[in-house]
Structure formats: structure tokens, C-alpha cells
PDB file of C-alpha atoms in Angstrom:
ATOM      1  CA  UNK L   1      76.791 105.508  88.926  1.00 72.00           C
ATOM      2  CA  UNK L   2      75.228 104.011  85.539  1.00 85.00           C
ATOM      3  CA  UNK L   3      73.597 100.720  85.773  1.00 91.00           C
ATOM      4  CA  UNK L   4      72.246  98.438  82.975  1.00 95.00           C
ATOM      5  CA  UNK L   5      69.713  95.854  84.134  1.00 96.00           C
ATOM      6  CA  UNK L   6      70.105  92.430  82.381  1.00 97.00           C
ATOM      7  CA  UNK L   7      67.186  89.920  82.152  1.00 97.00           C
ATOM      8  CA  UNK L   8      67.024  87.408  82.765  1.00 98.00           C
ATOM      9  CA  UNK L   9      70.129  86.032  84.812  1.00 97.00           C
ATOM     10  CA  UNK L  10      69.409  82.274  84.273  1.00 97.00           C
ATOM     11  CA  UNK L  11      67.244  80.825  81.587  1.00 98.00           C
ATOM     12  CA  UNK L  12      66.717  77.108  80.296  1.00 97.00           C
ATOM     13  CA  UNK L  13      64.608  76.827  77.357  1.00 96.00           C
ATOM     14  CA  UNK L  14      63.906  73.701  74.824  1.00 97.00           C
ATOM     15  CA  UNK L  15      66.284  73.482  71.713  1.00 97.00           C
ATOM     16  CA  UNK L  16      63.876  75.412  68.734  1.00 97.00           C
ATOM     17  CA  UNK L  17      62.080  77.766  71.130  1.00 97.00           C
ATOM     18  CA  UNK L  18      63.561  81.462  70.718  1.00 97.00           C
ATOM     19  CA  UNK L  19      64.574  83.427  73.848  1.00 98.00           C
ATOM     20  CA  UNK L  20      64.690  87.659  74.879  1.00 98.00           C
ATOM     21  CA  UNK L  21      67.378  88.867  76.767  1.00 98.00           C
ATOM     22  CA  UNK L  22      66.853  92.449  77.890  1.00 97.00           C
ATOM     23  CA  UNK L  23      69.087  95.189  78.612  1.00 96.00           C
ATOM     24  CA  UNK L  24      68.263  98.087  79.482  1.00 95.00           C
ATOM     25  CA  UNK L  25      70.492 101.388  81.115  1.00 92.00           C
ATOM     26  CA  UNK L  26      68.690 102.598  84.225  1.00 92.00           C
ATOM     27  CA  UNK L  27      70.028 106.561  84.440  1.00 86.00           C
ATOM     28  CA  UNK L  28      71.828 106.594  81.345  1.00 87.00           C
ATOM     29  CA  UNK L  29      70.735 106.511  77.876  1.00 87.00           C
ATOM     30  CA  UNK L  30      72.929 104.558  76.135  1.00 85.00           C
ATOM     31  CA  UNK L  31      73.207 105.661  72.210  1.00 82.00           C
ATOM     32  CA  UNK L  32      75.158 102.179  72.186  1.00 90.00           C
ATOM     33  CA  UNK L  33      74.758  98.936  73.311  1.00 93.00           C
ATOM     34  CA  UNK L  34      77.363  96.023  72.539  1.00 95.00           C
ATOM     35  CA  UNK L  35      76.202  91.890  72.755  1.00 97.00           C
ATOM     36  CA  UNK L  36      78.673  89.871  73.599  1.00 97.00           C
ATOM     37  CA  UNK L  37      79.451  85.939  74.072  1.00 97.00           C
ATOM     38  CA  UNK L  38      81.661  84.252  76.920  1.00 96.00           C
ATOM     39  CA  UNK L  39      82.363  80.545  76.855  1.00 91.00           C
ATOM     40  CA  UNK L  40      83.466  79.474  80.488  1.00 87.00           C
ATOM     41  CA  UNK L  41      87.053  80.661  81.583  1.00 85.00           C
ATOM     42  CA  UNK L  42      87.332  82.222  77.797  1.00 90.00           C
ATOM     43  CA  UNK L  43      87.086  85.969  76.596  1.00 93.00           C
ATOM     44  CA  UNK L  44      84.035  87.940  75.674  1.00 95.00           C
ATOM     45  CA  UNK L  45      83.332  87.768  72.156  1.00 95.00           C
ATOM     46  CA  UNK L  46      81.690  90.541  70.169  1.00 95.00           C
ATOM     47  CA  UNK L  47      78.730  89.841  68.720  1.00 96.00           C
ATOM     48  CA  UNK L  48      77.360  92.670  67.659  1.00 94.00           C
ATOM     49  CA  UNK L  49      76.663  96.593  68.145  1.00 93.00           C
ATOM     50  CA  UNK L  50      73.622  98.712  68.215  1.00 90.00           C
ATOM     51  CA  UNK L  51      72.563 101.981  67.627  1.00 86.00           C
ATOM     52  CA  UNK L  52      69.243 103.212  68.671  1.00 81.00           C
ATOM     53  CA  UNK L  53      67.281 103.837  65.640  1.00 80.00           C
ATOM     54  CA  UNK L  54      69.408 102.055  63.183  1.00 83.00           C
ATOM     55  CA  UNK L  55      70.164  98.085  62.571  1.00 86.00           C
ATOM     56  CA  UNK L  56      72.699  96.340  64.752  1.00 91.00           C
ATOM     57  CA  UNK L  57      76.275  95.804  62.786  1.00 92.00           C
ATOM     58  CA  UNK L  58      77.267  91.868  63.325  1.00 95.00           C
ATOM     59  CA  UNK L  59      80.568  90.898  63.578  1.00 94.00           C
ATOM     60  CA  UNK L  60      82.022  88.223  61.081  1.00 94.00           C
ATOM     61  CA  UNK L  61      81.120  84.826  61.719  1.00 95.00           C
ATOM     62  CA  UNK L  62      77.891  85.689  63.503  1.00 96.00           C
ATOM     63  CA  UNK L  63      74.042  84.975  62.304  1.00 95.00           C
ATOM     64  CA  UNK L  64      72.153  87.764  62.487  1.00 93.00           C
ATOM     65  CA  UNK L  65      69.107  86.115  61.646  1.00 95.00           C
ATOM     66  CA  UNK L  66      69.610  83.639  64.107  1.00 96.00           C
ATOM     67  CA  UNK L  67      70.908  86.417  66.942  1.00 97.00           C
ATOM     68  CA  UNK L  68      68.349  89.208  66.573  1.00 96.00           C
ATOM     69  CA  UNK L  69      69.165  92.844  68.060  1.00 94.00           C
ATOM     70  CA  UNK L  70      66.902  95.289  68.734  1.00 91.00           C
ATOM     71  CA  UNK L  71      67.445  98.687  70.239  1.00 88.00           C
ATOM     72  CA  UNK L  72      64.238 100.724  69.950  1.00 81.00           C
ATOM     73  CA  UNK L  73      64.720 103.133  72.284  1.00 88.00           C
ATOM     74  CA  UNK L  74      67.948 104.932  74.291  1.00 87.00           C
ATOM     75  CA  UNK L  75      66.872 103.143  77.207  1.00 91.00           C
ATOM     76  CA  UNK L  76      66.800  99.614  75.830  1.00 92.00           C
ATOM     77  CA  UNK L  77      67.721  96.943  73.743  1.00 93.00           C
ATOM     78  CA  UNK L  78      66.892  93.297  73.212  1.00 95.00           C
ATOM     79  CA  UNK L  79      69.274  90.044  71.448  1.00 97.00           C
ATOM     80  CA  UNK L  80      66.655  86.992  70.966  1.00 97.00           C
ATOM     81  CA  UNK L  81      68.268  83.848  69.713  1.00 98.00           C
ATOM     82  CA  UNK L  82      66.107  82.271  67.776  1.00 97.00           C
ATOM     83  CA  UNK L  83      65.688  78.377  67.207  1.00 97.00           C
ATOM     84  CA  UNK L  84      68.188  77.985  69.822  1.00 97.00           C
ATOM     85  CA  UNK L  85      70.320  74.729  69.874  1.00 96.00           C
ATOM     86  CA  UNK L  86      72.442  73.206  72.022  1.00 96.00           C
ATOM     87  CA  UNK L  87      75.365  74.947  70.720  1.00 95.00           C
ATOM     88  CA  UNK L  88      74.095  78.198  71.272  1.00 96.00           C
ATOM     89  CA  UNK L  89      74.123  77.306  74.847  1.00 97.00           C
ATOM     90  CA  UNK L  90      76.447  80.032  76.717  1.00 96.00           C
ATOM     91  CA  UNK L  91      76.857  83.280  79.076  1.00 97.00           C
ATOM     92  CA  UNK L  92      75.591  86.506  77.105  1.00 98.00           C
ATOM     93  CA  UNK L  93      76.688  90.002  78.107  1.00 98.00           C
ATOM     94  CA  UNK L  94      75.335  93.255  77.112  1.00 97.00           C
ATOM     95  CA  UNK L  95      77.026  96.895  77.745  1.00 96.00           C
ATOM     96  CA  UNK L  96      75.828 100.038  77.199  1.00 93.00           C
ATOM     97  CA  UNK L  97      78.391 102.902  76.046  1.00 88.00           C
ATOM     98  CA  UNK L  98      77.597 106.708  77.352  1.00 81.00           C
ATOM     99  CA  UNK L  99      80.074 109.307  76.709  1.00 74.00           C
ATOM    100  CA  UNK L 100      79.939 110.464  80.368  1.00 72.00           C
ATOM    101  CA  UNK L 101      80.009 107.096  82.007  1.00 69.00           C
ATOM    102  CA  UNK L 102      81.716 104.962  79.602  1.00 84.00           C
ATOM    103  CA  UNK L 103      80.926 101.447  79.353  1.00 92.00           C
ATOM    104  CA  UNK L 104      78.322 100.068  81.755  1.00 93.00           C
ATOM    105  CA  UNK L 105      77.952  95.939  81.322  1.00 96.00           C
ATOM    106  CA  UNK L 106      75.032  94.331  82.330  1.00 96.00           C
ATOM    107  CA  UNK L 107      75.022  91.198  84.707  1.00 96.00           C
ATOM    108  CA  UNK L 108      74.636  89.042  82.208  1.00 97.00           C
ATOM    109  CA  UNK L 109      72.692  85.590  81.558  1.00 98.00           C
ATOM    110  CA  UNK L 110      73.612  82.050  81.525  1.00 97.00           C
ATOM    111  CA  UNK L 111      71.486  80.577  78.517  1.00 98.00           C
ATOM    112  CA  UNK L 112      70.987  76.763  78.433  1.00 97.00           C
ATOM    113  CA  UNK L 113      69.403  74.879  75.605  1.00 97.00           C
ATOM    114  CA  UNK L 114      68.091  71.883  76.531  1.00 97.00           C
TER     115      UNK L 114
ATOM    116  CA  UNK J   1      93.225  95.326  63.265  1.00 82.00           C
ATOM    117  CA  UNK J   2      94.037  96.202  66.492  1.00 88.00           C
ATOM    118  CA  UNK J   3      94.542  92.707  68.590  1.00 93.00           C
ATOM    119  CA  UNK J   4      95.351  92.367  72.121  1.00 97.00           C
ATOM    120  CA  UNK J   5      97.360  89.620  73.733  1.00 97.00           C
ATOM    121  CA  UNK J   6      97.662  88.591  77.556  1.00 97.00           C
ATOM    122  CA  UNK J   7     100.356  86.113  77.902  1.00 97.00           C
ATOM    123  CA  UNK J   8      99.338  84.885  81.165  1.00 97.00           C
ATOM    124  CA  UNK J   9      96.424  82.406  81.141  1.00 96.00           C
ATOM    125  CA  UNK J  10      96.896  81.883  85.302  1.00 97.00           C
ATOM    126  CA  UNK J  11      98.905  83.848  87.723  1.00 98.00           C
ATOM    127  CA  UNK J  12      98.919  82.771  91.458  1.00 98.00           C
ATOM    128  CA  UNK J  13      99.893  85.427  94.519  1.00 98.00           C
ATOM    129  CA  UNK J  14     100.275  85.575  98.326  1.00 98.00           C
ATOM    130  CA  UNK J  15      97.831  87.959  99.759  1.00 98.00           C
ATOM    131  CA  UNK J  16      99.652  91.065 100.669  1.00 98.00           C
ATOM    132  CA  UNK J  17     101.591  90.430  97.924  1.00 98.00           C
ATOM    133  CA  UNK J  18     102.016  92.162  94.796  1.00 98.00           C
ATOM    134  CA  UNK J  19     101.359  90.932  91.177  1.00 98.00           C
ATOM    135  CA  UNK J  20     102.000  92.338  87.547  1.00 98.00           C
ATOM    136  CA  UNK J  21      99.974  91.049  84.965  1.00 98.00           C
ATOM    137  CA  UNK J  22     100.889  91.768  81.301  1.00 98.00           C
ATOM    138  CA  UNK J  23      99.626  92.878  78.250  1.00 98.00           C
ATOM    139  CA  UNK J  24     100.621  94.140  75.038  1.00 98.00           C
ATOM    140  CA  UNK J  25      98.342  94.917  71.832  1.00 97.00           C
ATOM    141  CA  UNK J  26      99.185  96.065  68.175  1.00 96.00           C
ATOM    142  CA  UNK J  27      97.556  98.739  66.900  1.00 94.00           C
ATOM    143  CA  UNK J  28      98.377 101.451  63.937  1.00 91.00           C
ATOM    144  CA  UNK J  29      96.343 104.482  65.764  1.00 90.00           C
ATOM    145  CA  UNK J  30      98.018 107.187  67.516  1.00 89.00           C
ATOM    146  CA  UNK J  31      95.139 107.970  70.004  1.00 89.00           C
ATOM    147  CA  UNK J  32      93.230 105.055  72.032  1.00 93.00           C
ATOM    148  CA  UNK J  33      92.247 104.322  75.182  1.00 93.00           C
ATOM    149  CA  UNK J  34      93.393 101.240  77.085  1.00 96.00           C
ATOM    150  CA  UNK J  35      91.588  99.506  80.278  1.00 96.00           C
ATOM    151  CA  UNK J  36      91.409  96.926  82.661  1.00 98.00           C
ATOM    152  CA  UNK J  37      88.353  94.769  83.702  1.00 97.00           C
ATOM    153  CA  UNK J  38      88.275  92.742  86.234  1.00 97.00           C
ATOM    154  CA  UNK J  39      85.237  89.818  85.921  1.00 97.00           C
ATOM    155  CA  UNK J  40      85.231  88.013  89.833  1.00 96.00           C
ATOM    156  CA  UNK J  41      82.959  84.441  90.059  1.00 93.00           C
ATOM    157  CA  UNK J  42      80.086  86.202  89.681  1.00 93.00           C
ATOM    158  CA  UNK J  43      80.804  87.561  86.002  1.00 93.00           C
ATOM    159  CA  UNK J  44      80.040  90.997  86.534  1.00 95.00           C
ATOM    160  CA  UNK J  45      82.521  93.131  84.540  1.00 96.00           C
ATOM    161  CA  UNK J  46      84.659  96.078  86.790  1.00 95.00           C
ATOM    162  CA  UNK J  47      86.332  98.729  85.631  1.00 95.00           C
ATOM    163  CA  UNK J  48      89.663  98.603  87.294  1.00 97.00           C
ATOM    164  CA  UNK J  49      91.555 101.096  85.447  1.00 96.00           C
ATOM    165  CA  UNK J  50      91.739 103.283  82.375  1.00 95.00           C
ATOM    166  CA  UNK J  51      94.363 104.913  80.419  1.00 95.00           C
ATOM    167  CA  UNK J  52      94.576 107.213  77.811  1.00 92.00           C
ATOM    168  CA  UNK J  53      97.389 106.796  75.324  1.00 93.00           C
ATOM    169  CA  UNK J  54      98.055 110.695  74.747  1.00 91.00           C
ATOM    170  CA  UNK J  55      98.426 110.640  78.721  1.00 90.00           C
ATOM    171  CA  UNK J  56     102.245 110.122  79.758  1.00 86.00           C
ATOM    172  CA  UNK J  57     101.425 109.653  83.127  1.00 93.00           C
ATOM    173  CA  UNK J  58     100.769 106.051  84.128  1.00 95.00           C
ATOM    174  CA  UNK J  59      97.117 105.617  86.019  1.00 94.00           C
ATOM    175  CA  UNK J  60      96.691 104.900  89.240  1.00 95.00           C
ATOM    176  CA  UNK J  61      93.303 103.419  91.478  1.00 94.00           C
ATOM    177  CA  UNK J  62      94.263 102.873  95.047  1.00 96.00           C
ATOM    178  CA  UNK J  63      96.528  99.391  95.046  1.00 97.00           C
ATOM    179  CA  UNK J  64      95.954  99.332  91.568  1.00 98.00           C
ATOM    180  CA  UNK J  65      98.259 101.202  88.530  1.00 97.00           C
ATOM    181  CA  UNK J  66      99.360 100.639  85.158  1.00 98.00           C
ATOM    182  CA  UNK J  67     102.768 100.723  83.507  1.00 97.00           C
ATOM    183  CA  UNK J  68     102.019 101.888  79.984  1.00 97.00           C
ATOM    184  CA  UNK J  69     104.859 102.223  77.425  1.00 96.00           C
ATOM    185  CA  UNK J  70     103.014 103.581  74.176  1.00 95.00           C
ATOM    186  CA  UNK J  71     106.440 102.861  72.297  1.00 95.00           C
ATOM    187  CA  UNK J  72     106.173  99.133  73.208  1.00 96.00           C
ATOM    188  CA  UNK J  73     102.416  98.637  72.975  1.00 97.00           C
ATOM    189  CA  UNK J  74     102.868  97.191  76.494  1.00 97.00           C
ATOM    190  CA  UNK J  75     100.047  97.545  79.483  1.00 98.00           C
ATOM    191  CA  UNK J  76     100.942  95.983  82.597  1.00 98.00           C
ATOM    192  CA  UNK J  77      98.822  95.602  85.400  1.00 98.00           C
ATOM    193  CA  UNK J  78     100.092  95.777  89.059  1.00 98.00           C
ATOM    194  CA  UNK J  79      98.160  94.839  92.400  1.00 98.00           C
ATOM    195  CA  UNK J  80     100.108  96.271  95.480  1.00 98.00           C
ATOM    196  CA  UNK J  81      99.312  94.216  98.855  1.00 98.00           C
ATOM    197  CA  UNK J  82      96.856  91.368  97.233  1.00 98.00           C
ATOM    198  CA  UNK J  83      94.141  90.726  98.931  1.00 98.00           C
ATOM    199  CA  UNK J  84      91.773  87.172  98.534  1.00 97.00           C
ATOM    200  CA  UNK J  85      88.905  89.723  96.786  1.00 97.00           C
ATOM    201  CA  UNK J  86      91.301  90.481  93.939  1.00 98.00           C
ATOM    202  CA  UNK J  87      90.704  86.637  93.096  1.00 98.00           C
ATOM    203  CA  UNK J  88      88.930  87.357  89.307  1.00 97.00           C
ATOM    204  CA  UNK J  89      89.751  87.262  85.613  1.00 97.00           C
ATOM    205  CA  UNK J  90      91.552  89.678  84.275  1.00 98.00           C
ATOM    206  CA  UNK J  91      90.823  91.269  80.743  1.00 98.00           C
ATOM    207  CA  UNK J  92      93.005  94.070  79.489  1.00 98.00           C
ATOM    208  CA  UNK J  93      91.095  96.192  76.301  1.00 97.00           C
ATOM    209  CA  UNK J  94      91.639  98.558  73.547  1.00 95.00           C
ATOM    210  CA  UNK J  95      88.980 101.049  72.341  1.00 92.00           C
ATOM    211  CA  UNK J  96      89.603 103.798  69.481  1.00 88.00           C
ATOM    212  CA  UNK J  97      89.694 107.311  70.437  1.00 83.00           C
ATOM    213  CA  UNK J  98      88.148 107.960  67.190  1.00 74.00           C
ATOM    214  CA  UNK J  99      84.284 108.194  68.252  1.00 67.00           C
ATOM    215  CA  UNK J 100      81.510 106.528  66.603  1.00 60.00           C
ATOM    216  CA  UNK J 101      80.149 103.483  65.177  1.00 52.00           C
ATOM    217  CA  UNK J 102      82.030 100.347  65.712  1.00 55.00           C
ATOM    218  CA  UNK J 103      85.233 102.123  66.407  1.00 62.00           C
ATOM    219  CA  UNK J 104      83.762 102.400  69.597  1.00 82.00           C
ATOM    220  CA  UNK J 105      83.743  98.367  70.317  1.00 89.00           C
ATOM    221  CA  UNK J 106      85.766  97.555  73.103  1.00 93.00           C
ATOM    222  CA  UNK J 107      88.850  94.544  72.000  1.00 93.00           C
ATOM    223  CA  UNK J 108      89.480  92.433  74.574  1.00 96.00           C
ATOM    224  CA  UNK J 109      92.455  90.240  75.065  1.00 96.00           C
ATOM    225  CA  UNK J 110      92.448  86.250  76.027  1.00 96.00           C
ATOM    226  CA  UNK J 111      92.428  87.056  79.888  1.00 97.00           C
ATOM    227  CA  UNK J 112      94.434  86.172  82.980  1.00 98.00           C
ATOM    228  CA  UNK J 113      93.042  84.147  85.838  1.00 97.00           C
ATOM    229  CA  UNK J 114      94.317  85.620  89.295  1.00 98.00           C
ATOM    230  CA  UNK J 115      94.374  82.971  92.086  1.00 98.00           C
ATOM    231  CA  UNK J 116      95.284  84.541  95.498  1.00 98.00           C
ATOM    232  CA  UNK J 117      96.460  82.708  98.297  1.00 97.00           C
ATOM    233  CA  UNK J 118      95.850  83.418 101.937  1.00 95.00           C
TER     234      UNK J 118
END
């Protein structure tokens, strides 16, 4: 079946450093790739959607200089939150979309700002 | 906007059991699809099931099947003989059957938090 491969799972980093998280669809290219945002016990929130080639479309109420998507290639795409605070502390989920498969999510990762 | 609402923040069963869990959503489109995830502790998201509207025929995945009524915007999820694995959050979600762009974002609803006892 399709996989995506999230990276990383766990990562702490100092409140104004940026941080990459990777996903990227192991037998599948994925034309689309959706970010999304889980507080604990809550839903996942959109964050934004990508298209490979083209520039990511944000949902309302989200910085997209401050949440930076990349999706260079069918294989892979990148969200780097930049200056990260405290508040931007949470669980981030990516899923690919292929029309044979569907949507594939990726394991996702458990940011903490410290 | 399409929304979708799961009235049930925590349900609780008896393994062996079964459990319904609800969901209804509001929507203006003729054609969509409609699924259930299932997220256990360790956050990974599962396809449980999938429906399409323009099917009549309610889906069915082993213990798993839906009751859809398309007139009532109501998608009900039932687990025959509950077993302590089924122990996850539950999303229901709406996608367009239009394809491409963001029509293609999956909505999720608020979730439902299956406990099951042994």
C-alpha cells in the first residue's frame, strides 16, 4: 500500500530557531500534499495544501510566512515553522492525496518549543 | 461550507460489544465522499471506511459498516463485537467529489473518543 514517511517524529528546538518537517510518499507520487495541526485530544486542523510546482494555498487564520510549504517535487514536500514560539508548540500531520490510493497521512511529529 | 459535526466527544463499550458512533454534516453538493478515520495512541491516521454519496448501498469493512442516509446528512459508525484494539479517536470526514485544488481537502469533524472495556 502507499506510505508517506514523516520526519522527524519528535523534535525540541529553542523558541526563534526554525524547524523542517519532511514528508515525503514512498511508491506514490502525490500531486497533493495537505499540513495539518492537532492540539491533544482535538481535531486536525488544515493548514494548508500543496501542489507540486505551484505555491501552497493557506487556510484563513494561518501565517504563511511563519508556516512555510514547499513541495518541489511529486515525491516530497516540506512545512518549516519559522521563529517558532512556544505557542506554535503542537503535533503536525502531513497527507499525501493520489487518485489511486487516496489519502495516505504521514506519522506525524510532536514539535516542542522550548 | 460544508461542516461536519460528531456529537459524541466520549463513548465507552464492553468488548464484544457493539457501538454506533454518529455523525452528521451539512453540505449543498450532490456528489461527495464521506469516511471514517480512526487515530489509536499512537496518532497514526486509519482509514476505516469510505462511502460514496451516489452509492445507496451502505459500506461495509469486516465488523465495521456505515449507516448513511444522504437525505439526513447523517453517517453513523457501527463496531460489531468490540474489541480493546478499537480503543482510538474517531474522526468522521467530508471530501468533494468535484476533483482538484482545495476541493480536494479532507473536513473533519470534532471527533469521538472510543474507550473499550474488557
Amino acid at each position: 500500500g502507499a506510505v508517506v514517511s514523516q520526519h522527524p517524529s519528535r523534535v525540541i528546538c529553542k523558541s526563534g530557531t526554525s524547524v523542517k518537517i519532511e514528508c515525503r510518499s514512498l511508491d506514490f507520487q502525490a500531486t497533493t500534499m495537505f499540513w495539518y495541526r492537532q492540539f491533544p485530544k482535538q481535531s486536525l486542523m488544515l493548514m494548508a495544501t500543496s501542489n507540486e510546482g505551484s505555491k501552497a494555498t493557506y487556510e484563513q487564520g494561518v501565517e504563511k510566512d511563519k508556516f512555510l510549504i514547499n513541495h518541489a517535487s511529486l515525491t516530497l514536500s516540506t512545512l518549516t515553522v519559522t521563529s517558532a514560539h512556544p505557542e506554535d508548540s503542537s503535533f503536525y500531520i502531513c497527507s499525501a492525496l493520489d487518485l489511486d490510493y487516496g489519502y495516505t497521512f504521514g506519522s506525524g511529529t510532536r514539535l516542542t518549543v522550548v | 461550507a460544508q461542516t461536519v459535526t460528531q456529537s459524541q466527544p466520549e463513548m465507552s463499550v464492553q468488548e464484544a460489544e457493539t457501538v454506533t458512533l454518529s455523525c452528521t454534516y451539512d453540505t449543498s453538493e450532490s456528489d461527495y465522499y464521506l469516511f471514517w478515520y480512526k487515530q489509536p495512541p499512537s496518532r497514526q491516521m486509519i482509514l476505516v471506511i469510505r462511502q460514496e454519496a451516489y452509492k445507496q448501498q451502505n459500506a461495509t469493512e469486516n465488523r465495521f459498516s456505515v449507516n448513511f442516509q444522504k437525505a439526513a446528512k447523517s453517517f453513523s459508525l457501527k463496531i460489531s463485537d468490540s474489541q480493546l484494539g478499537d480503543a482510538a479517536m474517531y474522526f468522521c470526514a467530508y471530501r468533494s467529489a468535484f476533483v482538484g485544488g482545495a476541493t480536494n481537502k479532507l473536513i473533519f469533524g470534532t471527533g469521538t473518543l472510543l474507550a473499550v472495556q474488557p
